[in-house]
Short mmCIF file of C-alpha atoms and ligand atoms in Angstrom, two decimals:
data_model
loop_
_atom_site.label_atom_id
_atom_site.label_comp_id
_atom_site.label_asym_id
_atom_site.label_seq_id
_atom_site.Cartn_x
_atom_site.Cartn_y
_atom_site.Cartn_z
CA MET A 1 -0.31 -0.24 0.02
CA ARG A 2 1.20 3.45 -0.91
CA TYR A 3 0.53 6.48 0.13
CA LEU A 4 -0.20 10.00 -1.86
CA SER A 5 -0.53 13.83 -0.82
CA THR A 6 -3.83 14.95 -2.19
CA ARG A 7 -1.84 17.87 -3.40
CA ALA A 8 0.66 15.00 -5.51
CA LEU A 9 0.17 15.84 -9.64
CA ASN A 10 2.43 12.65 -9.82
CA ALA A 11 1.68 9.15 -8.74
CA ASP A 12 5.43 8.36 -8.94
CA ASP A 13 6.13 10.41 -6.33
CA ALA A 14 3.87 7.45 -3.85
CA LYS A 15 5.28 6.10 -0.65
CA PRO A 16 5.62 3.26 1.48
CA PHE A 17 3.28 3.97 5.04
CA CYS A 18 6.31 4.09 7.01
CA ASP A 19 7.34 7.41 5.69
CA ILE A 20 4.54 8.85 5.87
CA LEU A 21 4.56 7.86 9.66
CA LEU A 22 7.26 9.64 10.05
CA GLU A 23 7.14 12.54 7.65
CA GLY A 24 3.29 13.68 8.46
CA LEU A 25 2.53 16.45 6.47
CA ALA A 26 3.33 16.00 3.02
CA ALA A 27 6.57 18.71 1.29
CA ASP A 28 3.23 20.37 -1.14
CA GLY A 29 1.16 21.10 2.80
CA GLY A 30 -1.35 18.16 1.17
CA LEU A 31 -2.79 15.28 2.97
CA TYR A 32 -1.31 11.48 2.87
CA LEU A 33 -3.50 8.95 1.49
CA PRO A 34 -3.85 5.50 0.86
CA GLU A 35 -3.79 5.00 -3.30
CA THR A 36 -6.68 3.17 -2.85
CA TYR A 37 -9.34 2.05 0.26
CA PRO A 38 -9.25 -1.38 1.11
CA GLN A 39 -11.86 -3.24 0.29
CA VAL A 40 -13.39 -5.48 2.69
CA SER A 41 -16.30 -8.24 1.82
CA ALA A 42 -19.19 -8.79 3.99
CA GLU A 43 -18.08 -12.54 5.00
CA THR A 44 -14.79 -10.61 6.26
CA LEU A 45 -16.58 -8.24 8.55
CA GLU A 46 -18.38 -11.52 9.64
CA GLN A 47 -14.79 -13.58 10.39
CA TRP A 48 -13.95 -10.25 12.56
CA ARG A 49 -17.15 -11.06 14.28
CA GLU A 50 -16.02 -13.88 15.41
CA LEU A 51 -11.92 -12.00 15.89
CA LEU A 52 -13.91 -9.29 17.85
CA ALA A 53 -15.68 -11.95 19.89
CA THR A 54 -12.76 -14.10 20.32
CA GLU A 55 -9.45 -12.33 20.71
CA GLY A 56 -11.07 -8.68 21.22
CA TYR A 57 -10.13 -4.56 20.11
CA ALA A 58 -5.95 -4.84 19.09
CA ALA A 59 -6.91 -8.47 17.27
CA LEU A 60 -9.09 -6.65 15.19
CA ALA A 61 -6.71 -3.40 15.39
CA ALA A 62 -4.16 -5.02 14.48
CA ARG A 63 -6.71 -6.96 11.45
CA VAL A 64 -8.23 -3.76 9.87
CA ILE A 65 -4.77 -1.41 9.85
CA GLY A 66 -2.89 -4.31 8.17
CA LEU A 67 -4.39 -3.46 5.47
CA PHE A 68 -2.66 -0.27 5.44
CA ILE A 69 0.92 -1.40 5.52
CA ASP A 70 3.17 -3.52 3.87
CA ASP A 71 6.58 -2.44 4.62
CA ILE A 72 5.66 -3.20 9.32
CA PRO A 73 5.62 -7.71 9.71
CA ALA A 74 2.16 -8.94 10.60
CA ASP A 75 3.11 -10.11 13.61
CA ASP A 76 4.89 -7.42 14.77
CA LEU A 77 1.95 -5.18 13.99
CA ALA A 78 -0.37 -7.35 15.88
CA ARG A 79 2.32 -6.84 19.06
CA LEU A 80 1.80 -3.18 18.26
CA THR A 81 -1.22 -3.39 18.44
CA ALA A 82 -1.67 -5.40 21.61
CA ALA A 83 1.54 -3.22 22.94
CA ALA A 84 -1.43 -0.25 22.51
CA TYR A 85 -4.75 -1.70 23.50
CA THR A 86 -4.88 -3.24 26.54
CA GLY A 87 -5.50 -2.63 30.57
CA PRO A 88 -4.84 -0.59 33.03
CA LYS A 89 -3.94 2.23 29.88
CA PHE A 90 -7.96 1.91 28.95
CA SER A 91 -9.74 1.48 32.12
CA ASP A 92 -12.12 -0.97 30.52
CA PRO A 93 -10.77 -4.35 29.20
CA GLN A 94 -14.05 -4.35 25.51
CA ILE A 95 -11.26 -1.30 25.14
CA VAL A 96 -14.12 0.67 22.72
CA PRO A 97 -17.22 -1.04 24.99
CA VAL A 98 -21.74 0.35 23.31
CA SER A 99 -24.39 1.11 25.54
CA ARG A 100 -27.92 1.62 24.84
CA ILE A 101 -29.27 5.58 25.42
CA GLY A 102 -32.35 3.83 26.84
CA ALA A 103 -34.88 2.19 24.53
CA GLY A 104 -34.76 4.58 21.63
CA PRO A 105 -32.34 3.74 18.77
CA LEU A 106 -28.97 6.29 20.21
CA TRP A 107 -26.14 4.57 21.33
CA LEU A 108 -22.24 5.68 21.99
CA GLY A 109 -19.45 4.61 21.14
CA HIS A 110 -17.35 4.94 24.22
CA LEU A 111 -13.86 6.30 23.45
CA SER A 112 -12.68 7.82 26.45
CA ASN A 113 -11.83 4.89 28.61
CA GLY A 114 -7.85 5.70 27.84
CA PRO A 115 -5.50 7.32 29.81
CA THR A 116 -6.09 10.95 28.73
CA ALA A 117 -10.55 10.79 29.01
CA ALA A 118 -10.66 11.24 25.06
CA PHE A 119 -11.25 9.61 22.06
CA LYS A 120 -7.40 11.11 20.80
CA ASP A 121 -6.45 7.54 23.13
CA MET A 122 -7.70 5.08 20.47
CA ALA A 123 -5.17 6.75 18.49
CA MET A 124 -2.16 8.20 20.00
CA GLN A 125 -1.27 4.96 21.97
CA LEU A 126 -0.96 2.76 18.90
CA LEU A 127 1.22 6.25 17.03
CA GLY A 128 3.56 6.00 20.70
CA GLU A 129 4.39 2.71 19.22
CA LEU A 130 5.14 2.23 15.87
CA MET A 131 7.36 5.48 15.97
CA GLU A 132 9.48 4.06 18.30
CA TYR A 133 8.87 1.15 16.47
CA GLU A 134 10.36 2.59 13.40
CA LEU A 135 12.61 5.30 14.69
CA SER A 136 14.38 2.55 16.67
CA ARG A 137 14.93 0.26 13.23
CA ARG A 138 16.63 3.45 11.39
CA GLY A 139 18.43 4.21 14.46
CA SER A 140 17.09 8.03 14.59
CA TRP A 141 15.52 10.45 16.26
CA MET A 142 11.82 12.36 16.03
CA THR A 143 10.94 16.08 17.68
CA ILE A 144 7.15 16.02 17.06
CA VAL A 145 5.46 19.17 17.01
CA GLY A 146 1.60 19.46 17.04
CA ALA A 147 -1.35 21.50 18.22
CA THR A 148 -3.71 20.69 20.77
CA SER A 149 -7.12 23.15 20.98
CA GLY A 150 -7.56 20.82 25.16
CA ASP A 151 -6.91 16.90 23.72
CA THR A 152 -4.87 15.96 21.47
CA GLY A 153 -2.23 17.24 23.84
CA SER A 154 -2.06 15.49 26.66
CA SER A 155 -3.13 12.53 24.29
CA ALA A 156 0.15 12.85 23.22
CA GLU A 157 1.81 13.50 25.57
CA TYR A 158 0.90 9.95 27.74
CA ALA A 159 1.90 8.49 25.27
CA LEU A 160 5.40 10.19 24.15
CA ARG A 161 6.92 11.06 27.69
CA GLY A 162 9.88 8.91 28.56
CA ARG A 163 10.36 7.19 25.00
CA ASP A 164 13.66 6.95 23.23
CA GLY A 165 14.80 9.03 20.76
CA ILE A 166 11.15 11.20 20.66
CA ALA A 167 10.28 15.14 22.32
CA VAL A 168 7.46 17.23 22.07
CA VAL A 169 7.19 20.87 21.70
CA MET A 170 3.00 21.28 21.87
CA LEU A 171 1.59 24.45 21.24
CA THR A 172 -1.74 25.26 23.33
CA PRO A 173 -4.32 27.91 22.43
CA ALA A 174 -3.35 30.47 25.58
CA GLY A 175 -6.54 30.50 28.53
CA ARG A 176 -8.68 28.30 25.82
CA MET A 177 -8.33 25.23 27.31
CA THR A 178 -9.90 24.03 30.71
CA PRO A 179 -8.66 23.83 34.40
CA PHE A 180 -8.11 20.10 34.40
CA GLN A 181 -7.43 20.62 30.09
CA GLN A 182 -3.78 22.34 31.47
CA ALA A 183 -3.08 20.42 34.62
CA GLN A 184 -2.75 17.47 33.02
CA MET A 185 -1.09 18.71 30.08
CA PHE A 186 1.50 21.92 32.19
CA SER A 187 2.38 19.51 35.22
CA LEU A 188 4.07 16.70 32.74
CA SER A 189 7.51 17.56 34.48
CA ASP A 190 9.43 14.70 31.25
CA PRO A 191 12.26 16.18 29.94
CA ASN A 192 10.86 15.36 26.83
CA ILE A 193 7.54 17.87 26.88
CA VAL A 194 7.72 21.14 26.24
CA ASN A 195 3.87 22.62 26.70
CA VAL A 196 3.87 25.50 25.02
CA ALA A 197 0.13 28.51 25.63
CA VAL A 198 0.26 30.66 21.55
CA GLU A 199 -1.02 33.97 21.35
CA GLY A 200 -3.62 33.02 19.46
CA VAL A 201 -6.53 30.03 19.01
CA PHE A 202 -6.25 26.55 18.04
CA ASP A 203 -6.28 27.88 14.15
CA ASP A 204 -3.54 29.89 14.33
CA CYS A 205 -1.25 26.96 16.84
CA GLN A 206 -2.45 24.42 13.67
CA ASP A 207 -0.81 27.51 11.66
CA LEU A 208 2.26 27.34 13.19
CA VAL A 209 3.14 23.50 12.61
CA LYS A 210 1.95 23.66 8.75
CA ALA A 211 4.38 26.64 8.70
CA VAL A 212 8.03 24.52 10.10
CA HIS A 213 6.78 21.63 8.64
CA THR A 214 6.49 22.89 5.21
CA ASP A 215 10.50 23.97 5.73
CA ALA A 216 12.16 21.53 4.11
CA ALA A 217 14.98 22.20 5.29
CA PHE A 218 14.26 22.66 8.98
CA LYS A 219 11.84 19.53 8.95
CA ALA A 220 14.76 18.03 8.36
CA THR A 221 17.80 18.79 9.94
CA TYR A 222 15.06 18.81 13.24
CA HIS A 223 13.96 15.69 11.87
CA LEU A 224 9.98 17.15 12.94
CA GLY A 225 6.78 15.04 13.37
CA ALA A 226 2.77 14.74 13.38
CA VAL A 227 1.02 13.83 16.13
CA ASN A 228 -1.99 15.78 14.54
CA SER A 229 -4.89 14.18 12.82
CA ILE A 230 -2.87 15.21 9.70
CA ASN A 231 -0.54 12.38 10.35
CA TRP A 232 -1.91 9.13 8.06
CA ALA A 233 -1.44 7.47 11.14
CA ARG A 234 -3.24 9.08 13.21
CA LEU A 235 -6.60 8.15 10.79
CA VAL A 236 -6.47 4.94 10.08
CA ALA A 237 -6.28 3.75 14.29
CA GLN A 238 -9.28 5.50 14.10
CA VAL A 239 -11.04 3.64 11.34
CA VAL A 240 -10.58 -0.25 13.28
CA TYR A 241 -13.56 1.48 16.07
CA TYR A 242 -15.74 2.46 13.73
CA PHE A 243 -15.42 -1.28 12.27
CA CYS A 244 -15.66 -2.22 16.65
CA CYS A 245 -19.00 -0.20 16.53
CA TRP A 246 -20.89 -2.03 13.69
CA LEU A 247 -20.00 -5.22 14.69
CA ARG A 248 -20.65 -4.78 18.70
CA VAL A 249 -24.08 -2.60 17.40
CA THR A 250 -25.27 -4.99 14.74
CA ASP A 251 -26.28 -9.29 15.07
CA GLY A 252 -25.80 -10.21 11.13
CA PRO A 253 -24.22 -9.00 7.64
CA GLY A 254 -25.56 -6.16 5.98
CA GLN A 255 -27.34 -4.33 9.18
CA GLU A 256 -26.68 -0.27 8.32
CA ILE A 257 -26.46 2.31 10.92
CA SER A 258 -25.66 5.39 11.40
CA PHE A 259 -22.37 7.51 13.06
CA ALA A 260 -23.29 10.44 14.75
CA VAL A 261 -19.56 12.79 14.75
CA PRO A 262 -18.41 15.89 17.57
CA THR A 263 -16.56 17.27 14.59
CA GLY A 264 -13.19 20.07 14.29
CA ASN A 265 -10.49 19.07 13.05
CA PHE A 266 -11.76 16.85 10.70
CA GLY A 267 -10.36 13.94 11.88
CA ASP A 268 -12.65 11.26 13.82
CA ILE A 269 -14.89 11.51 11.13
CA CYS A 270 -12.44 11.64 8.18
CA ALA A 271 -11.96 8.08 9.21
CA GLY A 272 -15.89 7.46 9.38
CA HIS A 273 -16.38 8.53 5.97
CA ILE A 274 -13.07 5.66 4.85
CA ALA A 275 -14.75 2.97 6.59
CA ARG A 276 -17.89 3.88 4.69
CA ALA A 277 -15.26 3.94 1.62
CA MET A 278 -13.59 0.77 2.21
CA GLY A 279 -16.87 -0.89 2.16
CA LEU A 280 -18.90 -1.25 6.72
CA PRO A 281 -22.27 -0.79 6.41
CA ILE A 282 -23.05 3.21 7.27
CA ARG A 283 -25.65 5.06 6.01
CA ARG A 284 -24.99 8.31 7.16
CA LEU A 285 -21.70 10.07 8.59
CA ILE A 286 -23.90 12.68 10.62
CA LEU A 287 -21.61 16.19 11.05
CA ALA A 288 -22.00 18.00 14.83
CA THR A 289 -20.75 21.26 15.24
CA ASN A 290 -20.57 24.04 17.83
CA GLU A 291 -21.27 27.44 17.37
CA ASN A 292 -17.48 27.16 15.97
CA ASP A 293 -19.76 25.95 12.11
CA VAL A 294 -17.93 26.72 8.70
CA LEU A 295 -18.10 22.95 8.50
CA ASP A 296 -22.34 22.12 9.38
CA GLU A 297 -22.07 25.38 6.54
CA PHE A 298 -20.10 23.29 4.16
CA PHE A 299 -22.45 19.93 4.07
CA ARG A 300 -26.09 22.28 4.37
CA THR A 301 -24.84 24.95 1.36
CA GLY A 302 -21.61 24.08 -0.52
CA VAL A 303 -19.73 27.23 0.22
CA TYR A 304 -15.98 26.36 2.54
CA ARG A 305 -15.99 29.91 3.90
CA PRO A 306 -13.15 28.99 6.67
CA ARG A 307 -13.44 32.61 10.24
CA GLY A 308 -10.45 33.58 11.32
CA PRO A 309 -9.21 34.10 15.09
CA GLU A 310 -11.26 36.95 16.02
CA GLN A 311 -14.70 34.93 13.97
CA THR A 312 -13.55 32.12 16.21
CA TRP A 313 -16.01 31.48 19.11
CA ALA A 314 -14.60 30.61 22.86
CA THR A 315 -17.57 28.13 23.32
CA SER A 316 -18.80 25.09 26.59
CA SER A 317 -17.25 22.58 23.72
CA PRO A 318 -13.81 23.94 23.55
CA SER A 319 -11.62 21.00 21.39
CA MET A 320 -14.17 21.64 19.00
CA ASP A 321 -13.31 25.55 18.30
CA ILE A 322 -11.53 25.40 15.24
CA SER A 323 -12.47 26.70 11.91
CA LYS A 324 -9.98 24.94 9.57
CA ALA A 325 -10.35 21.41 8.91
CA SER A 326 -7.41 20.47 8.14
CA ASN A 327 -8.55 16.44 7.25
CA PHE A 328 -11.30 18.50 5.19
CA GLU A 329 -8.74 17.73 1.75
CA ARG A 330 -8.70 14.35 2.56
CA PHE A 331 -12.32 14.68 2.18
CA ILE A 332 -12.64 16.59 -0.41
CA ALA A 333 -9.32 14.61 -2.66
CA ASP A 334 -12.15 12.13 -2.61
CA LEU A 335 -14.88 13.82 -3.88
CA TYR A 336 -12.80 15.76 -6.44
CA GLY A 337 -11.79 11.81 -7.58
CA ARG A 338 -7.67 12.88 -6.18
CA ASP A 339 -7.45 15.26 -8.92
CA GLY A 340 -4.65 16.92 -6.66
CA ALA A 341 -4.60 20.35 -9.75
CA ARG A 342 -8.40 21.15 -7.90
CA VAL A 343 -7.43 20.28 -4.62
CA ARG A 344 -5.06 22.66 -4.89
CA GLU A 345 -6.98 25.00 -6.53
CA LEU A 346 -9.71 25.04 -4.31
CA PHE A 347 -7.54 25.15 -1.48
CA GLY A 348 -4.93 27.74 -2.59
CA ALA A 349 -8.61 30.45 -2.62
CA VAL A 350 -8.53 29.10 1.06
CA ALA A 351 -4.92 29.80 1.38
CA GLY A 352 -5.35 33.51 0.24
CA GLY A 353 -8.22 34.45 2.92
CA GLY A 354 -10.26 33.20 0.25
CA PHE A 355 -13.44 30.63 0.43
CA PHE A 356 -15.45 28.19 -2.46
CA ASP A 357 -17.98 27.72 -3.15
CA ILE A 358 -19.25 24.06 -4.74
CA SER A 359 -23.32 24.63 -4.51
CA GLY A 360 -25.05 23.26 -7.64
CA THR A 361 -21.89 20.89 -8.66
CA PRO A 362 -22.10 17.02 -8.79
CA GLU A 363 -19.81 16.75 -6.23
CA PHE A 364 -21.82 18.48 -4.10
CA GLU A 365 -24.92 16.43 -4.28
CA ALA A 366 -22.83 13.64 -4.03
CA VAL A 367 -21.76 14.81 -0.80
CA ARG A 368 -25.15 13.20 0.34
CA THR A 369 -26.30 10.32 -2.33
CA GLY A 370 -22.27 9.01 -2.91
CA TYR A 371 -20.90 10.38 0.26
CA GLY A 372 -24.05 9.62 3.21
CA PHE A 373 -23.12 13.10 5.25
CA VAL A 374 -25.33 14.87 6.60
CA SER A 375 -24.65 18.52 9.12
CA GLY A 376 -26.22 20.83 12.65
CA SER A 377 -24.76 22.18 15.41
CA SER A 378 -25.79 23.21 18.75
CA THR A 379 -24.64 26.15 21.00
CA HIS A 380 -24.66 26.16 24.85
CA ALA A 381 -27.85 26.06 25.84
CA ASP A 382 -27.99 23.22 23.15
CA ARG A 383 -25.28 21.44 24.99
CA VAL A 384 -25.96 21.74 29.14
CA ALA A 385 -30.25 20.90 27.99
CA THR A 386 -28.58 18.33 26.38
CA ILE A 387 -26.80 16.25 29.27
CA GLY A 388 -29.41 17.58 32.12
CA ARG A 389 -31.88 15.25 29.72
CA LEU A 390 -29.78 12.42 29.54
CA TRP A 391 -28.88 12.70 33.91
CA ARG A 392 -32.16 12.85 34.03
CA GLU A 393 -33.74 10.27 32.20
CA HIS A 394 -31.61 7.51 32.10
CA GLY A 395 -28.82 8.18 34.43
CA ILE A 396 -25.93 8.74 31.67
CA LEU A 397 -23.49 11.39 31.77
CA ILE A 398 -22.05 13.06 28.41
CA ASP A 399 -18.88 15.14 28.40
CA PRO A 400 -20.40 19.11 26.87
CA HIS A 401 -19.12 17.26 23.03
CA THR A 402 -20.66 14.00 22.78
CA ALA A 403 -24.15 16.47 24.04
CA ASP A 404 -23.37 18.59 20.51
CA GLY A 405 -23.19 14.64 18.56
CA VAL A 406 -25.90 13.91 20.32
CA LYS A 407 -28.76 16.56 20.21
CA VAL A 408 -27.22 16.83 16.24
CA ALA A 409 -28.72 13.20 15.38
CA GLU A 410 -31.74 14.13 17.73
CA GLN A 411 -32.54 16.52 14.01
CA TYR A 412 -31.57 12.53 11.83
CA VAL A 413 -33.65 9.46 13.96
CA ALA A 414 -34.79 7.24 11.52
CA ASP A 415 -35.10 3.92 11.72
CA GLU A 416 -31.18 2.64 11.57
CA PRO A 417 -29.14 2.04 14.63
CA VAL A 418 -27.01 6.11 15.84
CA VAL A 419 -23.51 5.72 17.59
CA VAL A 420 -23.59 8.71 18.73
CA LEU A 421 -19.42 8.88 19.55
CA GLU A 422 -17.91 10.23 23.11
CA THR A 423 -15.00 11.56 22.42
CA ALA A 424 -14.08 12.92 26.23
CA LEU A 425 -14.96 12.37 29.57
CA PRO A 426 -17.45 14.79 31.57
CA VAL A 427 -14.33 15.37 34.24
CA LYS A 428 -12.37 17.18 31.65
CA PHE A 429 -15.36 19.44 31.64
CA ALA A 430 -16.23 20.65 35.09
CA GLU A 431 -17.55 24.21 34.96
CA THR A 432 -20.14 23.05 32.06
CA ILE A 433 -21.21 19.71 33.61
CA THR A 434 -22.17 21.32 37.00
CA GLU A 435 -24.05 23.98 34.89
CA ALA A 436 -26.10 21.67 33.85
CA ILE A 437 -26.73 18.52 35.98
CA GLY A 438 -26.37 21.08 39.61
CA GLU A 439 -22.92 19.20 40.28
CA PRO A 440 -19.72 18.66 39.37
CA PRO A 441 -19.08 15.50 37.90
CA PRO A 442 -16.88 12.29 39.85
CA THR A 443 -13.33 12.26 39.19
CA PRO A 444 -12.39 9.02 38.40
CA GLU A 445 -9.51 7.87 40.79
CA ARG A 446 -6.62 8.14 38.08
CA PHE A 447 -7.03 12.04 38.39
CA ALA A 448 -7.54 12.46 41.98
CA HIS A 449 -5.02 14.59 42.08
CA ILE A 450 -4.45 16.15 39.13
CA GLU A 451 -4.77 19.91 39.44
CA GLU A 452 -2.37 20.04 42.69
CA GLY A 453 0.98 20.47 41.88
CA PRO A 454 3.63 23.36 39.50
CA ARG A 455 2.79 23.52 36.75
CA ARG A 456 5.61 24.14 33.34
CA VAL A 457 4.36 26.13 30.28
CA VAL A 458 6.63 28.60 28.03
CA ASP A 459 4.15 31.87 26.55
CA LEU A 460 5.49 32.20 22.91
CA PRO A 461 3.68 35.12 20.29
CA ASN A 462 1.99 34.10 17.80
CA ASP A 463 6.43 33.69 14.84
CA VAL A 464 7.00 31.61 13.03
CA ASP A 465 10.40 32.31 13.83
CA ALA A 466 10.43 32.15 17.76
CA LEU A 467 8.74 28.78 17.49
CA LYS A 468 11.68 27.51 14.66
CA GLN A 469 14.23 28.72 17.65
CA LEU A 470 11.87 27.50 20.53
CA ILE A 471 12.49 23.75 18.44
CA VAL A 472 16.57 24.94 18.22
CA GLY A 473 16.55 25.40 21.48
CA THR A 474 15.00 21.77 22.69
CA VAL A 475 16.60 19.84 21.00
CA GLU A 476 19.68 21.59 21.47
CA SER A 477 18.61 20.90 25.78
CA LEU A 478 18.24 16.34 25.07
CA PRO A 479 21.52 15.61 23.65
CA SER A 480 19.98 12.31 23.83
CA LEU A 481 18.07 13.17 21.33
CA VAL A 482 20.66 13.56 18.64
CA ARG A 483 22.57 9.62 17.32
C1 PLP B 501 -12.40 16.30 22.47
C2 PLP B 501 -13.45 16.55 22.04
N1 PLP B 501 -14.20 16.06 20.90
C3 PLP B 501 -14.40 15.97 19.83
C4 PLP B 501 -13.11 16.58 18.56
C5 PLP B 501 -13.44 16.99 17.00
O1 PLP B 501 -12.71 15.61 16.73
P1 PLP B 501 -12.42 16.26 15.72
O2 PLP B 501 -11.03 16.79 15.63
O3 PLP B 501 -11.15 14.80 15.33
O4 PLP B 501 -13.49 16.06 14.47
C6 PLP B 501 -12.13 16.91 19.66
C7 PLP B 501 -10.84 17.30 18.98
O5 PLP B 501 -10.83 18.24 17.52
C8 PLP B 501 -11.57 17.07 21.12
O6 PLP B 501 -10.92 16.97 21.92
N1 LIG B 502 -9.76 18.68 19.41
C1 LIG B 502 -8.43 18.96 19.76
C2 LIG B 502 -7.60 19.54 17.82
C3 LIG B 502 -6.66 18.98 17.72
O1 LIG B 502 -7.16 17.71 16.46
P1 LIG B 502 -6.54 16.69 16.25
O2 LIG B 502 -7.37 15.68 15.26
O3 LIG B 502 -6.13 17.57 15.09
O4 LIG B 502 -5.40 16.41 17.04
C4 LIG B 502 -7.89 18.59 20.45
O5 LIG B 502 -8.30 18.14 21.32
O6 LIG B 502 -6.55 18.98 20.76
#
């Protein structure tokens, strides 16, 4: 299996999985995609049903991900998935259980049982294993430069702390994360972890990451790598839980279900799009945004108009306060039949501060009819009401992002089961939970003292040169990194 940038003009540039695992973002600014999506038959799905029941999530992950990787031996990959998806890292032995909300059509897919209580752990735990494996095979090292709106950062740091040959420089939007999210990251004292508070919003952090990654000389000298969902390895690991949820909710071949996905950077739902393209019987992909509703606007109207920091609102589902969703480019590349020139043209307009409008085109018609996307958005009042209602009526406590998913899913209820992906645990968002149910969320024992103790974080202006200096200083301060 080989991979090409969404902006590639030449199929000869295709690369194997382990190259793009370490490269992260393509040199042309595009995102990697496999040349084709492997197809999974109904018969294979039934074999995987048996596999999941007898050998568990890690075995399923090795099979699904193995379809996309031919440069890691199958036994090694199985060992890596077994190391990633296990207790006590994950607090539930099923790794991804599902539960039904009452007797209705809505289900929750529980993705937040990992070390940092967010769905990011589902991919990040594996990414940590894969990166260490490949760096050690090559005798190399890496400086991860990432951006977070609250959950990717801690998830990456818990997956990579103390790992040999890897440093992490993680950019956070100053003052925009919850106290719990800040504590999860800033309390870490490992020398290979550097937390940064950038004067700006998440999109500014993400733009800085992309700027250093597209400076080829700098990237090569400092061995820059990526852990955001711009890295294909993140997405392929996330594809697995769509298969898992489908297998747990259905009991036979061909049964269609839908997924409702709280969306920010379009990574989670892009993994659903890929699972569907592989043949998983998904009827609809229900995209849910908060008040930062650029993607909902696109899926309703065909107009993609990213917004600037001044129009990116600080909301009570803060991890989705994103107005320029990276992975959306992957979907557009598929929509346009991997026409790299067209993708360059569309995203060139966006990079210049503009927008694109594909309303009235056959491609936009296909978004709904061929790809199953529908969308909606949610407000603070909606999520508080949804959290309160599920708590009172069903005794189920969900976080504000999952509440956005439930709220939008309810708009689209039909006759098939709908799995709402639970993307974080309530403990991370105490203020909103308290507003919704009149008391703070329970704190799982493993997080009992997280908000106590000293913090380590570096302030940084929104400036590429300042970031480069910080990266240089970090690498120089860790002599064990450079082999
Ligand atoms: C808790 C939570 N929910 C939902 C999302 C949205 O996921 P994605 O960015 O993959 O669309 C994020 C991160 O963006 C998140 O941290
Ligand atoms: N919500 C994310 C934003 C980054 O998304 P990613 O999936 O591209 O890493 C976060 O919590 O940081």
